[in-house]
């Protein structure tokens, strides 16, 4: 079927057995998405199918795909651009797409979805409108509804059909609320897929065989929810047993989100529960309404930017210098087997890289290797890894105390104590042993890369690789380009970070780089509020309600109060060397008293803003209220939250201004994946540009905060100029 010579996004073929194959094949893209081409083509295909069925010569329908994946979901560029003004058009559009799928599932002939590859979001929704789902049993393809992770919900029938099929509890927990993506085998275990075939070649024959076996079976050609007497598994909200459980759902969600207002999971919950109490078509319309609200609102715009576009840009190496041949690392030397070194060894070994793990003693190095053994043992116990695979990974890590064992490694990653002299000595020793081609990386969190590089013969091969703790969980790596780091080394560092499955952002070598510097402003703001007399519980709660995964005082305890004192002293020394003086950041006096007067240095020392009892969860140290917040100042909640969000965003703007950063994608991904900037904002850069009124609105609000709370919120002339020239960041 073609329109004016353009191939259709849904091909229609009927064979001699009367089996119609609808092949999804977007002519203008390498993957199928739910765009206008799909809607028009699917509409035409269903019209034709209805006519053929009426003529009596259709045995059944196979929905197949001509792409590598089956169908990857909504059209995110279109979805991202939606504003509240688009609500009624969008609602009508989504209802139109759903009407086609409804007509397909009630056509009276068996319909099979032949899942040759990933079916996500809209793709899974098309598959759910079939009467049977057959997938190829491959490890690489994923199935599920990731919408919630982009601030959306599966509004193409995904909520309604999964609830009807699996019941409220399983649909919500296994698929909808967290946007889980699973392999075909796991999706079959969890009831979303009916049958697996071993290879792609067996897929269409299996679909056809099922149709031919059930061509005259009216029940097979209907959905469970259209059969008389259908009940949702587990019951509806009025079923007493479920009614008892139901109040816990929003409560758990609230707990999980720590009170933050993530609209998508709430909307999923509402659509599912409200939909379970009404007929299918009404449920479907309720779902469309909730999707419309989410899709036309700001949070989905932000989350699509960060979690789709920016993530894709960073993972595809957009920051990598061009024209340099990619390199892979087969052996790496990790220096220092402490917390970070052990984590880096794990990250490399699990990705197939051989690791020479060196510490001052063999016992120390072995202890570092033990970290990998423990993490993998957990996976084996959970059935997520075989004992053999675990052993293969462990065999890749060779612990040692001898520098000479580093001979021939492709890269060195140094993670010894944070001490410039020690690092200089370690690199001086290592460069004698490793080849002249070895990339030299330091995981320093604070020391300038350019000065560390002065101690090696090949400063152009020296680069900062700033990992985050715990390394096995944190996906970000901040790559720091020293004054003399070559483009080639930068490319190699990016290749290495990608090889171990992490996200590389590239920043310039300034104090605090990007992430630590911006993170520092959040902590400063938390302590500043304590200094102003705001109750510590309010200080913390305001942050979690704004969407920060961890609040500032708790984070300060984690990084230790003494570290912030040390960083402040270094910054003062720097300023003195430049002949200027630095005024201490707000809250410094509180930190100094905490450490010096009360001996409360942070979590590692067992005492900070919190107490850490051995037999229970941490709790606020009563002394904070006794000594610091006695006057109980009230600052409006919105202001506290804005102070956190703005201080970090403004510091990010300064990073752009100083050339530390030159990519919004890096700013967004770095802030969300490295330092917990709220995902609903889309990251620090997205927060500024998508603020109501755009960057101009952001700057206006920053001026208000500056007038009320201090000059640190004053937008710089550079930022003001960006607004005036409408250039953006
Ligand atoms: P750590 O104290 O846990 O480990 C340091 C290890 O280096 C110890 O096992 C020590 O025995 C070993 N070491 C000392 N001298 C050595 C030498 N000459 N040769 C080989 N090994 C030697 O410290 P951690 O936390 O792992 O930090 C290491 C580096 O990573 C520091 O530069 C730190 O600033 C940086 N970093 C730390 C982060 C954190 O969250 N802890 C985050 C990012 C970077």
XYZ file of C-alpha atoms and ligand atoms in Angstrom:
773
model
C 0.000 0.000 0.000
C 1.583 3.264 -1.032
C 0.540 6.844 -0.974
C 1.879 8.948 -3.824
C 4.792 6.616 -4.280
C 6.002 6.745 -0.643
C 6.104 3.311 0.970
C 3.679 2.956 3.867
C 4.816 2.590 7.489
C 2.553 -0.497 7.736
C 2.770 -2.936 4.813
C -0.231 -5.136 4.132
C 0.252 -8.609 2.627
C -2.294 -11.411 2.402
C -1.134 -14.891 1.482
C -2.837 -17.957 0.022
C -3.780 -19.214 3.518
C -5.641 -15.997 4.210
C -3.052 -14.811 6.732
C -2.570 -11.058 6.652
C 0.830 -9.786 7.691
C 1.034 -6.174 8.828
C 4.717 -5.284 8.598
C 5.743 -2.237 10.595
C 8.391 -0.503 8.529
C 8.720 3.264 8.876
C 10.126 4.376 5.513
C 11.944 7.351 6.994
C 13.582 5.908 10.084
C 15.694 2.949 11.181
C 13.226 2.214 13.974
C 9.427 2.221 14.167
C 7.859 4.829 16.419
C 4.329 6.034 17.024
C 4.467 9.017 14.688
C 1.982 10.432 12.199
C 3.178 8.065 9.460
C 2.405 5.118 11.715
C -1.044 6.456 12.650
C -2.064 7.068 9.051
C -0.722 3.727 7.805
C -2.165 1.687 10.651
C -5.545 3.354 10.155
C -5.530 2.415 6.463
C -4.360 -1.133 7.245
C -7.151 -1.705 9.761
C -9.754 -0.322 7.298
C -8.559 -2.756 4.669
C -8.420 -5.610 7.149
C -12.008 -4.999 8.213
C -13.115 -5.090 4.585
C -11.187 -8.335 3.942
C -12.569 -9.928 7.102
C -16.096 -8.941 6.039
C -15.409 -10.564 2.693
C -14.654 -13.713 4.647
C -11.160 -14.525 3.457
C -8.918 -13.710 6.450
C -7.617 -16.534 8.654
C -5.709 -14.313 11.036
C -3.238 -11.460 11.356
C 0.493 -11.345 12.080
C 1.958 -8.041 13.216
C 5.626 -8.100 12.253
C 8.463 -5.617 11.914
C 11.000 -5.092 9.143
C 13.421 -3.315 11.484
C 16.031 -4.738 13.844
C 13.741 -3.912 16.731
C 9.987 -4.483 16.698
C 8.817 -0.996 17.631
C 10.558 1.319 20.051
C 7.763 3.499 21.348
C 6.457 7.020 21.180
C 7.920 9.733 19.023
C 9.927 11.556 21.640
C 10.734 14.678 19.632
C 7.025 15.212 19.057
C 6.133 14.389 22.659
C 8.794 16.689 24.043
C 7.546 19.681 22.108
C 3.981 19.484 23.478
C 2.623 22.317 25.623
C -0.704 22.656 27.478
C -2.155 24.355 24.384
C -1.749 21.085 22.478
C -3.828 19.087 24.952
C -7.021 18.610 22.949
C -5.268 17.788 19.656
C -2.961 15.371 21.415
C -5.855 13.714 23.254
C -7.753 13.263 19.983
C -4.634 11.842 18.312
C -3.956 9.294 21.014
C -7.608 8.256 21.088
C -7.424 7.751 17.314
C -4.370 5.490 17.597
C -6.077 3.507 20.354
C -9.260 3.174 18.351
C -7.280 1.423 15.603
C -5.791 -1.028 18.087
C -9.205 -1.644 19.609
C -10.619 -2.440 16.181
C -7.722 -4.803 15.576
C -8.213 -6.784 18.775
C -11.964 -7.098 18.178
C -11.673 -8.044 14.504
C -12.817 -11.596 15.235
C -9.740 -13.336 13.841
C -6.633 -14.379 15.787
C -3.972 -11.664 15.865
C -0.358 -12.508 16.769
C 2.444 -10.070 17.506
C 5.721 -11.480 16.167
C 8.337 -9.759 18.304
C 11.627 -9.970 16.434
C 13.336 -7.495 18.749
C 12.699 -4.850 21.400
C 9.097 -3.795 21.972
C 9.075 -0.832 24.305
C 6.345 1.594 25.235
C 4.126 2.030 22.179
C 5.642 -1.150 20.731
C 4.549 -3.204 23.700
C 1.149 -1.524 23.529
C 0.667 -2.656 19.933
C 1.732 -6.139 21.027
C -0.814 -6.128 23.868
C -3.580 -5.488 21.353
C -2.717 -8.854 19.787
C -4.159 -12.090 21.151
C -0.781 -13.732 21.397
C 2.763 -12.455 21.738
C 5.630 -14.561 20.444
C 9.184 -13.282 20.898
C 12.667 -14.355 19.909
C 14.539 -15.532 22.985
C 17.537 -13.194 22.784
C 19.360 -11.534 25.659
C 19.754 -8.196 23.951
C 16.144 -7.194 23.212
C 14.101 -5.490 25.932
C 10.367 -5.417 26.575
C 8.352 -3.161 28.825
C 7.023 0.319 29.440
C 9.828 2.787 30.159
C 7.427 5.758 29.895
C 7.466 6.572 33.591
C 11.234 7.168 33.435
C 10.533 9.926 30.908
C 7.757 11.510 32.938
C 5.038 9.824 30.860
C 2.718 6.839 31.137
C 1.861 4.068 28.675
C -1.276 5.749 27.381
C -1.627 3.751 24.181
C -3.496 1.078 26.112
C -0.487 -0.120 28.121
C -1.906 0.702 31.537
C -5.389 -0.595 30.807
C -4.400 -3.822 29.055
C -1.623 -4.785 31.467
C -3.987 -4.272 34.416
C -6.699 -6.336 32.708
C -4.189 -9.101 31.948
C -2.075 -9.248 35.070
C -4.141 -7.525 37.742
C -3.485 -4.212 39.447
C -0.775 -5.315 41.797
C 1.433 -7.199 39.343
C 0.942 -4.755 36.495
C 1.927 -1.836 38.720
C 4.789 -3.482 40.572
C 6.317 -5.539 37.783
C 5.899 -3.203 34.854
C 4.308 0.208 35.194
C 5.484 2.124 38.245
C 9.207 1.795 37.689
C 9.290 1.310 33.933
C 11.132 -1.991 34.140
C 12.569 -3.317 30.885
C 13.053 -7.057 30.688
C 14.433 -9.689 28.347
C 11.974 -11.828 26.421
C 12.451 -14.743 28.816
C 11.866 -12.538 31.875
C 8.866 -10.895 30.217
C 7.422 -14.360 29.610
C 7.943 -15.236 33.273
C 6.109 -12.053 34.226
C 3.184 -12.807 31.935
C 3.584 -10.168 29.233
C 4.816 -12.542 26.512
C 3.190 -15.902 25.748
C 5.739 -17.890 23.786
C 9.445 -17.835 22.902
C 11.225 -19.112 19.833
C 14.964 -19.711 19.707
C 15.783 -17.875 16.475
C 14.406 -15.112 14.264
C 13.829 -17.646 11.483
C 11.348 -19.531 13.616
C 9.302 -16.466 14.513
C 6.938 -15.998 11.579
C 6.402 -19.753 11.136
C 5.425 -19.971 14.827
C 2.987 -17.065 14.444
C 1.444 -18.616 11.355
C 1.202 -22.020 12.990
C -0.715 -20.540 15.900
C -3.132 -18.763 13.580
C -3.729 -21.880 11.509
C -4.318 -23.919 14.675
C -6.833 -21.403 16.059
C -8.366 -19.902 12.915
C -11.801 -21.152 13.835
C -11.524 -20.652 17.582
C -13.568 -17.598 18.582
C -12.072 -17.523 22.069
C -8.493 -17.452 20.780
C -9.506 -14.555 18.556
C -10.694 -12.459 21.499
C -9.106 -10.709 24.433
C -9.802 -12.039 27.931
C -11.378 -8.680 28.831
C -13.893 -8.992 26.000
C -15.075 -12.440 27.078
C -18.223 -12.739 29.168
C -17.560 -13.020 32.875
C -13.991 -11.646 32.675
C -12.551 -10.603 35.995
C -9.338 -8.684 36.530
C -6.874 -11.053 38.233
C -6.693 -10.160 41.923
C -9.960 -8.222 41.676
C -10.973 -4.594 41.431
C -10.631 -1.876 44.076
C -14.011 -2.923 45.430
C -12.851 -6.507 46.043
C -12.355 -6.589 49.844
C -8.902 -8.184 49.741
C -7.538 -5.718 47.228
C -9.380 -2.840 48.898
C -7.382 -3.609 52.020
C -4.088 -3.551 50.166
C -4.761 -0.537 48.031
C -4.179 2.299 50.525
C -0.602 1.059 50.890
C 0.136 1.766 47.208
C 0.193 5.574 47.308
C 1.837 5.429 50.727
C 4.646 3.236 49.391
C 5.029 5.429 46.370
C 5.320 8.479 48.575
C 7.924 6.752 50.678
C 9.882 5.643 47.636
C 9.843 9.135 46.182
C 10.560 10.689 49.591
C 7.673 13.064 49.175
C 8.935 14.419 45.854
C 6.309 15.312 43.334
C 6.987 13.020 40.423
C 3.774 13.354 38.440
C 4.225 10.258 36.250
C 4.147 7.445 38.831
C 1.205 9.114 40.556
C -0.674 9.351 37.271
C 0.110 5.699 36.492
C -1.321 4.693 39.836
C -4.444 6.792 39.373
C -5.054 5.634 35.807
C -4.642 1.985 36.818
C -6.863 2.137 39.907
C -9.560 4.331 38.379
C -9.511 2.265 35.189
C -9.974 -0.982 37.092
C -13.383 0.182 38.291
C -14.957 0.934 34.918
C -15.445 -0.755 31.535
C -12.542 -1.174 29.117
C -13.328 1.774 26.869
C -13.811 4.183 29.754
C -10.585 2.952 31.353
C -8.812 3.547 28.092
C -10.124 7.105 27.939
C -9.079 7.803 31.533
C -5.593 6.616 30.617
C -5.513 8.970 27.590
C -6.473 11.906 29.821
C -3.663 11.216 32.283
C -1.165 10.806 29.457
C -2.306 14.081 27.915
C -1.726 15.888 31.198
C 1.771 14.427 31.557
C 2.812 14.790 27.927
C 1.798 18.440 27.729
C 3.369 19.336 31.092
C 6.933 20.470 31.875
C 8.305 17.400 33.680
C 8.095 15.089 30.664
C 9.778 17.773 28.548
C 12.670 17.883 31.012
C 12.965 14.167 31.538
C 12.834 13.359 27.819
C 15.631 15.875 27.312
C 17.880 14.376 29.971
C 17.004 10.694 29.950
C 16.612 10.302 26.232
C 18.324 12.982 24.164
C 21.192 13.953 26.468
C 21.817 10.406 27.575
C 21.920 9.266 23.977
C 24.242 12.100 23.045
C 26.650 11.346 25.898
C 26.587 7.579 25.407
C 27.170 7.916 21.694
C 30.387 9.816 22.410
C 29.282 13.267 21.253
C 32.042 14.853 23.336
C 34.777 12.749 21.731
C 37.240 14.606 19.506
C 36.650 13.658 15.878
C 39.007 11.903 13.510
C 40.846 9.768 16.051
C 40.638 6.010 15.583
C 38.868 4.279 18.482
C 41.013 2.141 20.777
C 40.112 -0.605 23.169
C 41.877 -1.439 26.388
C 42.640 -5.067 27.119
C 44.687 -4.643 30.303
C 44.559 -1.846 32.827
C 46.666 -1.111 35.885
C 44.743 0.177 38.909
C 46.915 1.830 41.563
C 45.480 1.747 45.055
C 43.014 -0.971 46.004
C 41.010 1.094 48.483
C 37.363 1.959 48.134
C 37.685 3.577 44.699
C 40.436 1.371 43.257
C 38.530 -1.770 44.206
C 35.400 -0.390 42.553
C 37.293 0.586 39.401
C 38.820 -2.905 39.227
C 35.312 -4.357 39.429
C 34.007 -2.044 36.703
C 36.864 -3.017 34.343
C 36.935 -6.747 35.057
C 33.183 -7.174 34.604
C 33.577 -5.643 31.140
C 36.242 -8.099 30.097
C 39.329 -5.986 30.830
C 42.273 -7.609 32.607
C 43.223 -5.683 35.765
C 46.530 -5.482 37.572
C 45.427 -4.218 40.973
C 48.314 -2.748 42.928
C 48.478 -1.619 46.517
C 51.395 -1.144 48.933
C 50.995 -4.699 50.204
C 49.748 -7.835 48.498
C 47.255 -8.251 51.329
C 45.863 -4.765 50.616
C 45.531 -5.562 46.916
C 43.830 -8.863 47.684
C 41.393 -7.100 49.949
C 40.520 -4.840 47.013
C 39.878 -7.860 44.817
C 37.640 -9.281 47.532
C 35.242 -6.395 46.864
C 34.576 -7.792 43.375
C 34.251 -11.309 44.783
C 31.574 -10.095 47.211
C 29.596 -8.104 44.661
C 29.595 -11.047 42.252
C 28.728 -13.577 44.957
C 25.552 -11.593 45.547
C 24.694 -11.827 41.849
C 25.285 -15.574 41.845
C 23.103 -15.977 44.952
C 20.312 -14.007 43.240
C 20.604 -16.218 40.159
C 21.766 -13.298 38.030
C 25.173 -14.807 37.240
C 26.661 -18.286 36.979
C 29.460 -19.351 39.308
C 31.614 -19.892 36.250
C 31.083 -16.354 34.955
C 31.976 -15.055 38.399
C 35.199 -17.032 38.400
C 36.127 -15.796 34.932
C 35.759 -12.194 36.077
C 37.724 -12.803 39.258
C 40.521 -14.458 37.286
C 40.920 -11.233 35.346
C 41.982 -9.329 38.472
C 45.596 -9.909 39.467
C 46.416 -8.375 42.862
C 49.998 -7.319 43.407
C 52.364 -5.158 45.433
C 54.945 -4.898 42.649
C 55.015 -1.970 40.265
C 56.876 -4.142 37.735
C 53.690 -6.190 37.210
C 52.212 -3.183 35.435
C 54.419 -3.738 32.428
C 52.451 -3.688 29.188
C 49.137 -2.321 30.481
C 47.208 -0.114 28.029
C 46.102 2.338 30.702
C 46.821 3.144 34.326
C 44.140 4.458 36.654
C 45.545 5.866 39.864
C 43.394 5.850 43.011
C 45.864 6.146 45.914
C 45.337 8.548 48.819
C 44.412 12.109 47.910
C 47.931 13.454 48.360
C 49.696 15.358 45.586
C 53.201 14.268 46.596
C 52.231 10.626 46.874
C 50.493 10.713 43.499
C 53.548 12.375 41.924
C 55.798 9.652 43.297
C 53.486 6.856 42.214
C 53.329 8.162 38.640
C 57.084 8.687 38.531
C 57.573 4.990 39.447
C 54.913 3.730 37.092
C 56.019 5.571 33.996
C 59.352 3.751 34.152
C 57.589 0.399 33.871
C 54.628 0.880 31.558
C 55.091 1.375 27.828
C 55.298 4.778 26.171
C 51.798 4.232 24.784
C 50.090 3.790 28.149
C 47.331 6.261 28.965
C 47.890 7.796 32.404
C 44.736 8.536 34.401
C 44.187 9.896 37.895
C 40.988 9.492 39.893
C 41.776 12.523 42.022
C 38.675 14.231 43.323
C 40.224 17.636 44.023
C 43.821 17.966 42.803
C 44.453 19.928 39.602
C 45.245 17.540 36.745
C 47.636 19.983 35.118
C 49.878 20.116 38.192
C 49.837 16.328 38.659
C 50.798 16.013 34.995
C 53.936 18.045 35.620
C 55.454 15.022 37.308
C 55.315 12.723 34.321
C 57.401 12.728 31.146
C 54.309 12.586 28.939
C 51.851 15.207 30.260
C 49.925 14.972 26.970
C 49.006 11.382 27.895
C 47.771 12.395 31.351
C 44.072 12.845 32.025
C 41.683 12.952 35.000
C 39.133 10.136 35.330
C 36.877 11.085 38.192
C 34.724 8.119 39.211
C 31.876 8.332 41.710
C 31.271 6.219 44.755
C 30.057 3.458 44.862
C 31.697 2.765 41.504
C 29.636 -0.341 40.741
C 26.403 1.675 40.925
C 27.364 5.143 39.707
C 27.398 5.444 35.942
C 29.041 8.827 35.566
C 32.744 9.429 35.001
C 33.947 13.012 34.811
C 36.905 13.232 32.463
C 39.209 16.142 33.230
C 41.278 17.637 30.505
C 44.541 19.065 31.798
C 46.252 22.043 30.174
C 48.470 19.685 28.174
C 46.179 16.662 27.743
C 46.138 15.780 24.028
C 42.977 15.310 22.001
C 44.088 11.755 21.382
C 44.316 11.015 25.125
C 40.919 12.573 25.648
C 39.462 10.330 22.942
C 41.152 7.305 24.500
C 39.779 8.196 27.931
C 36.274 8.483 26.495
C 36.704 5.134 24.732
C 37.786 3.516 27.996
C 34.870 4.963 29.960
C 32.459 3.747 27.293
C 34.133 0.357 27.181
C 33.254 -0.143 30.843
C 29.662 0.936 30.206
C 29.832 4.294 31.946
C 28.837 7.794 30.896
C 31.718 10.152 30.087
C 31.405 13.894 30.462
C 34.364 16.115 29.665
C 35.297 19.142 31.758
C 38.144 21.575 32.061
C 40.718 21.502 34.814
C 39.480 24.060 37.346
C 39.177 23.721 41.101
C 36.346 21.310 41.893
C 36.041 20.447 38.183
C 32.297 20.527 37.459
C 30.459 18.078 39.683
C 32.264 18.578 43.007
C 32.058 22.314 42.625
C 28.320 22.334 41.951
C 27.667 19.738 44.627
C 29.569 21.923 47.100
C 27.063 24.733 46.613
C 24.174 22.466 47.667
C 25.960 21.543 50.861
C 26.849 25.160 51.544
C 23.199 26.114 51.162
C 22.068 23.389 53.571
C 24.467 24.597 56.262
C 23.654 28.238 55.513
C 20.025 27.485 56.342
C 21.074 25.924 59.649
C 23.138 29.029 60.341
C 20.057 31.167 59.658
C 18.157 29.111 62.225
C 16.052 26.895 59.986
C 15.215 23.595 61.636
C 17.443 20.776 60.298
C 14.422 18.580 59.539
C 13.061 21.324 57.283
C 16.462 21.757 55.646
C 16.536 18.061 54.732
C 12.882 17.535 53.913
C 12.740 20.491 51.546
C 15.505 18.871 49.513
C 13.898 15.440 49.242
C 10.559 17.055 48.408
C 12.268 18.940 45.588
C 13.440 15.588 44.234
C 17.013 15.373 45.555
C 17.699 11.708 46.313
C 19.800 12.673 49.341
C 19.491 15.824 51.461
C 22.393 18.230 52.077
C 23.193 17.652 55.748
C 23.181 13.881 55.305
C 25.460 14.296 52.285
C 27.742 16.589 54.238
C 28.108 13.891 56.884
C 28.957 11.391 54.126
C 31.702 13.482 52.543
C 32.819 14.637 56.028
C 32.843 18.115 57.496
C 36.622 18.084 57.641
C 36.880 17.564 53.878
C 34.879 20.743 53.287
C 37.207 22.576 55.698
C 40.176 21.252 53.757
C 38.674 22.341 50.431
C 37.960 25.783 51.844
C 41.557 26.101 53.113
C 42.902 25.105 49.684
C 40.674 27.674 47.966
C 41.875 30.345 50.399
C 45.496 29.395 49.712
C 44.830 29.644 45.990
C 43.281 33.071 46.412
C 46.189 34.261 48.545
C 48.631 33.090 45.862
C 46.695 35.242 43.390
C 46.904 38.164 45.826
C 43.183 38.168 46.630
C 41.206 37.152 49.673
C 38.224 34.913 49.731
C 35.278 35.429 52.027
C 34.253 32.218 53.720
C 31.072 30.662 52.311
C 27.960 30.971 54.498
C 27.681 28.240 57.081
C 31.457 27.915 57.511
C 31.214 28.977 61.145
C 28.693 26.207 61.811
C 30.991 23.602 60.264
C 33.983 24.877 62.227
C 32.084 24.759 65.517
C 30.705 21.313 64.711
C 34.231 19.992 64.174
C 36.235 21.966 66.707
C 33.816 22.501 69.568
C 31.761 19.318 69.338
C 34.138 16.917 67.577
C 31.519 16.031 64.974
C 33.395 15.361 61.755
C 30.869 13.312 59.840
C 29.633 9.834 59.219
C 33.007 8.056 59.073
C 33.800 9.501 62.510
C 30.420 8.273 63.767
C 29.103 11.770 64.515
C 28.035 14.698 62.367
C 24.719 16.462 61.875
C 23.345 13.004 62.544
C 24.027 10.408 65.228
C 24.784 6.941 63.921
C 23.659 4.453 66.571
C 24.980 0.934 66.024
C 21.562 -0.570 66.603
C 19.336 1.573 64.419
C 18.941 4.160 61.695
C 20.702 7.510 61.890
C 18.871 10.384 63.573
C 19.457 14.095 63.987
C 21.994 15.031 66.603
C 19.909 17.029 69.124
C 22.812 19.466 69.474
C 22.032 21.001 66.085
C 18.768 22.351 67.475
C 20.315 23.186 70.826
C 23.273 25.149 69.497
C 22.386 26.425 66.055
C 18.703 26.639 65.267
C 17.329 27.912 68.539
C 15.578 30.909 67.024
C 13.605 28.689 64.623
C 13.655 30.939 61.598
C 10.959 30.188 59.046
C 11.958 30.379 55.396
C 9.172 29.550 52.908
C 9.480 26.006 51.576
C 9.503 27.167 47.951
C 12.372 29.517 48.722
C 14.419 26.774 50.368
C 13.883 24.511 47.390
C 14.711 27.289 44.952
C 17.835 28.107 46.912
C 19.071 24.531 46.374
C 18.079 24.345 42.740
C 19.325 27.840 41.908
C 22.628 27.749 43.740
C 23.593 24.605 41.803
C 22.266 25.931 38.499
C 24.052 29.273 38.944
C 27.323 27.487 39.680
C 26.753 25.486 36.488
C 26.284 28.770 34.617
C 29.636 29.916 36.030
C 31.170 26.686 34.723
C 29.880 27.544 31.247
C 31.133 31.082 31.634
C 34.629 29.926 32.615
C 34.778 27.249 29.923
C 34.790 24.369 32.406
C 31.803 23.017 30.482
C 30.624 23.567 26.968
C 27.831 21.058 26.616
C 24.338 21.240 28.104
C 24.075 17.477 27.741
C 27.198 17.087 29.895
C 25.816 19.551 32.465
C 22.493 17.710 32.650
C 23.856 14.174 32.713
C 26.658 15.123 35.102
C 24.292 16.775 37.557
C 21.697 14.002 37.558
C 23.975 10.963 37.411
C 26.835 12.310 39.494
C 25.444 14.573 42.193
C 21.739 13.873 42.470
C 20.228 16.985 40.905
C 16.502 16.177 40.756
C 15.715 14.104 37.648
C 12.378 15.924 37.189
C 14.291 19.104 36.366
C 16.149 17.452 33.484
C 19.488 18.594 34.973
C 21.094 21.916 35.829
C 21.208 23.331 32.290
C 17.711 22.178 31.415
C 16.442 23.700 34.689
C 17.711 27.117 33.655
C 16.519 27.077 30.071
C 13.123 25.498 30.751
C 12.332 27.680 33.769
C 8.986 29.492 33.264
C 9.917 32.440 31.081
C 13.048 30.657 29.852
C 16.553 31.745 30.850
C 15.183 35.266 31.370
C 12.669 33.961 33.899
C 15.417 32.037 35.636
C 17.589 35.138 35.898
C 14.680 37.217 37.219
C 14.014 34.692 39.984
C 17.754 34.523 40.754
C 17.713 38.293 41.295
C 14.835 37.917 43.730
C 16.740 35.258 45.661
C 19.827 37.485 45.672
C 17.839 40.357 47.173
C 16.427 38.128 49.894
C 19.290 35.745 50.651
C 22.586 37.090 49.424
C 24.831 37.903 46.515
C 25.670 34.315 45.729
C 22.363 34.196 43.876
C 23.082 37.256 41.769
C 23.296 36.311 38.085
C 26.664 37.216 36.574
C 26.943 39.883 33.857
C 27.815 37.030 31.476
C 24.529 35.288 32.265
C 22.587 38.540 31.972
C 24.220 39.071 28.572
C 23.173 35.592 27.441
C 19.598 36.499 28.264
C 19.853 39.840 26.492
C 21.269 38.232 23.353
C 18.784 35.330 23.600
C 21.705 32.995 23.017
C 20.849 30.507 25.733
C 23.646 28.844 27.669
P 41.189 4.774 50.177
O 41.889 5.328 51.351
O 40.046 3.880 50.367
O 42.253 3.967 49.284
C 43.518 4.415 48.936
C 44.367 3.179 48.711
O 45.599 3.555 48.127
C 44.714 2.427 49.994
O 44.332 1.071 49.850
C 46.218 2.587 50.091
O 46.852 1.457 50.701
C 46.588 2.711 48.639
N 47.910 3.271 48.428
C 48.558 4.247 49.121
N 49.777 4.443 48.590
C 49.922 3.605 47.538
C 50.955 3.334 46.609
N 52.117 3.980 46.663
N 50.727 2.392 45.669
C 49.565 1.735 45.612
N 48.575 1.940 46.485
C 48.735 2.858 47.438
O 40.812 6.018 49.273
P 39.677 6.170 48.187
O 38.456 6.692 48.814
O 39.607 4.919 47.401
O 40.236 7.333 47.278
C 41.274 7.134 46.352
C 41.346 8.325 45.416
O 40.100 8.497 44.762
C 41.639 9.658 46.095
O 42.431 10.428 45.223
C 40.258 10.260 46.240
O 40.297 11.661 46.342
C 39.613 9.816 44.969
N 38.153 9.787 44.957
C 37.466 9.368 46.044
C 36.081 9.328 46.029
C 35.336 8.858 47.224
O 34.090 8.982 47.231
N 35.976 8.292 48.205
C 35.330 9.739 44.842
C 36.146 10.089 43.729
C 37.509 10.129 43.808
